[in-house]
Coordinates of C-alpha atoms in Angstrom, one line a residue:
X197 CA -12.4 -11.5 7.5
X198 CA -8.8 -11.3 7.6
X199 CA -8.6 -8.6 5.2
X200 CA -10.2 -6.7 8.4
X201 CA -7.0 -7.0 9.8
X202 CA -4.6 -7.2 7.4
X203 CA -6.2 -3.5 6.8
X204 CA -6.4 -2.5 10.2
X205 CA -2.7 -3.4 11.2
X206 CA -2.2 -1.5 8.0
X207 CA -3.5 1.6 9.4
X208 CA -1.9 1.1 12.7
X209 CA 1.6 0.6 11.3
X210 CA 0.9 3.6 9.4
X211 CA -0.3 6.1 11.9
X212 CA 2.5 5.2 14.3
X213 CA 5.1 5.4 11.7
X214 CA 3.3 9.0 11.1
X215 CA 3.6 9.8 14.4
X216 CA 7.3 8.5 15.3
X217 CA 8.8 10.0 11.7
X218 CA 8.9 13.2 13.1
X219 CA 11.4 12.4 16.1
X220 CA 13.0 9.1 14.8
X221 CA 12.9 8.4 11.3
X222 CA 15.2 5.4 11.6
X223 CA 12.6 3.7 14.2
X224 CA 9.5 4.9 11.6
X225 CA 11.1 3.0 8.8
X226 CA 11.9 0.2 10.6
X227 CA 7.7 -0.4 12.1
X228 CA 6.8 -0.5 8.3
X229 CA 9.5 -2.6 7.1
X230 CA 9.0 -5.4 10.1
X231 CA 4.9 -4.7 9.4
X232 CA 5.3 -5.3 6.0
X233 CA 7.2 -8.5 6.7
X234 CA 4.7 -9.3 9.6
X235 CA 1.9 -9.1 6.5
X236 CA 4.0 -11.3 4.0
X237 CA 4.5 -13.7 6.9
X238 CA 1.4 -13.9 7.3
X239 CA 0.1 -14.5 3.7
X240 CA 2.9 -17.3 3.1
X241 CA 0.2 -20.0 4.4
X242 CA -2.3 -18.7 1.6
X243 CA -0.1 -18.9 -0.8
X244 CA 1.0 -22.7 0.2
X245 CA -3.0 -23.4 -0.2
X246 CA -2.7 -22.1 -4.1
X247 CA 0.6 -23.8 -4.8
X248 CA -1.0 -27.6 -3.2
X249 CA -4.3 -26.9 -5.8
X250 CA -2.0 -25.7 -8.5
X251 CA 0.7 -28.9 -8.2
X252 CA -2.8 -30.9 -8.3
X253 CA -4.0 -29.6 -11.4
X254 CA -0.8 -30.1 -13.2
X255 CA -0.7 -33.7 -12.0
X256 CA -4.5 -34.2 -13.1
X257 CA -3.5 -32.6 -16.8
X258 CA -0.2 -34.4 -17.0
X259 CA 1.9 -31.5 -17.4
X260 CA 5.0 -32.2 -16.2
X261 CA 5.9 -30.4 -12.9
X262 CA 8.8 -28.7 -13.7
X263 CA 7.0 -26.6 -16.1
X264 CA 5.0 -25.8 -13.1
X265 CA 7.8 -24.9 -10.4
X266 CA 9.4 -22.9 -12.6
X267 CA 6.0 -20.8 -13.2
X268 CA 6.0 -20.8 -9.5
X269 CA 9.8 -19.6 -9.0
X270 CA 8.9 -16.8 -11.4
X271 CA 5.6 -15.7 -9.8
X272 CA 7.8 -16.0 -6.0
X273 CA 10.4 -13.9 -7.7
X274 CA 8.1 -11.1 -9.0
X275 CA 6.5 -10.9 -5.5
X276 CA 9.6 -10.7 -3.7
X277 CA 11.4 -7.7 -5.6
X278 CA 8.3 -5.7 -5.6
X279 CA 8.3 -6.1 -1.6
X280 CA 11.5 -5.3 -1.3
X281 CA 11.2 -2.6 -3.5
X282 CA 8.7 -1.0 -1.8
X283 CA 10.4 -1.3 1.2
X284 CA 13.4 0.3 -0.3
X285 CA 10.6 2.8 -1.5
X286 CA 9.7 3.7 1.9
X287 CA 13.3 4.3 2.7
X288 CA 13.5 6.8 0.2
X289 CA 15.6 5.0 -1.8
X290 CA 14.1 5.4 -5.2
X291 CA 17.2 4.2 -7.4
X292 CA 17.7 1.1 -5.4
X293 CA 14.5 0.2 -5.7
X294 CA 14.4 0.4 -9.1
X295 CA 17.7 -1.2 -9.3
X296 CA 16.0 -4.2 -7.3
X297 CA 12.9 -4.5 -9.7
X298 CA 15.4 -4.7 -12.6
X299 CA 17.1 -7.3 -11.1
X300 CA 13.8 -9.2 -10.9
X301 CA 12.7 -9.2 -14.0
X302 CA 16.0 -10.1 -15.2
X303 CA 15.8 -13.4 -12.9
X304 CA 12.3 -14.1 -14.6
X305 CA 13.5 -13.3 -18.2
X306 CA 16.2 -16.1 -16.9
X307 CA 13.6 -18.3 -15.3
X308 CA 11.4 -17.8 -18.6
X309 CA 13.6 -18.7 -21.4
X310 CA 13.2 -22.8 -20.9
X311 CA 9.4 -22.4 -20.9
X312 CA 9.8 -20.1 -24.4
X313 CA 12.1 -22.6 -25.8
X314 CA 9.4 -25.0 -25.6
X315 CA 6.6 -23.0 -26.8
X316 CA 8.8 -22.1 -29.9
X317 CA 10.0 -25.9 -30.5
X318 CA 5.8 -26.4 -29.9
X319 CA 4.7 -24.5 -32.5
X320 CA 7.5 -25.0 -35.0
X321 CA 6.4 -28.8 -34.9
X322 CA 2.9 -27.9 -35.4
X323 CA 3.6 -25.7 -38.5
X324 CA 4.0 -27.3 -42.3
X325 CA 7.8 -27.8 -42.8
X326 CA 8.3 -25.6 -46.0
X327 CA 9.9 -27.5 -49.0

């Protein structure tokens, strides 16, 4: 039950930082950023258990893995801006934050376009050539 304490470190973190806000803002902020870190930390050896059965599907369907990685890079990017984000969030930073999930979905649209080219080439060879 992990989520147990994924939750209850959750509620710890944030009844501290509750508590300290009030004299120290500085220290408050700095409890839920390093929590949240602590929490993302944690999760990194999950998401190594999805990426190993992911890379083994692809191999077993033959697509070719660099469709794959770049899949991955883009789901690893989306994750990563919204955590910082909402760390920037929590510092009251608003604009930066939106700044920050701009930024990543500009990255994706980046990481993306390859993947679309090929879908569009796809399809185009699959259609009737007019004439």
């Amino acid at each position: 039950m992990e989520i147990v304490q994924i939750v209850g470190l959750g509620l710890v973190a944030t009844t501290l930082t509750l508590i300290v806000r009030e004299q120290k803002p500085i220290f408050a902020f700095l409890l839920a950023a390093f929590t949240g870190i602590y929490l993302f930390l944690m999760l990194i050896g999950k998401i190594d258990g999805v990426i190993n059965v992911l890379e083994e599907l692809a191999n077993r369907s033959g697509i070719p893995s660099i469709y794959l990685s770049t899949i991955l890079k883009i789901i690893g990017i989306a994750y990563i801006a919204e955590f910082g984000a909402q760390i920037v969030k929590d510092a009251g930073q608003e604009s930066m934050a939106s700044k920050i999930e701009f930024a990543g979905k500009v990255l994706i649209l980046v990481m993306a376009v390859p993947i679309i080219r090929v879908i569009v080439d796809t399809v185009m060879n699959l259609l009737p050539s007019g004439g």
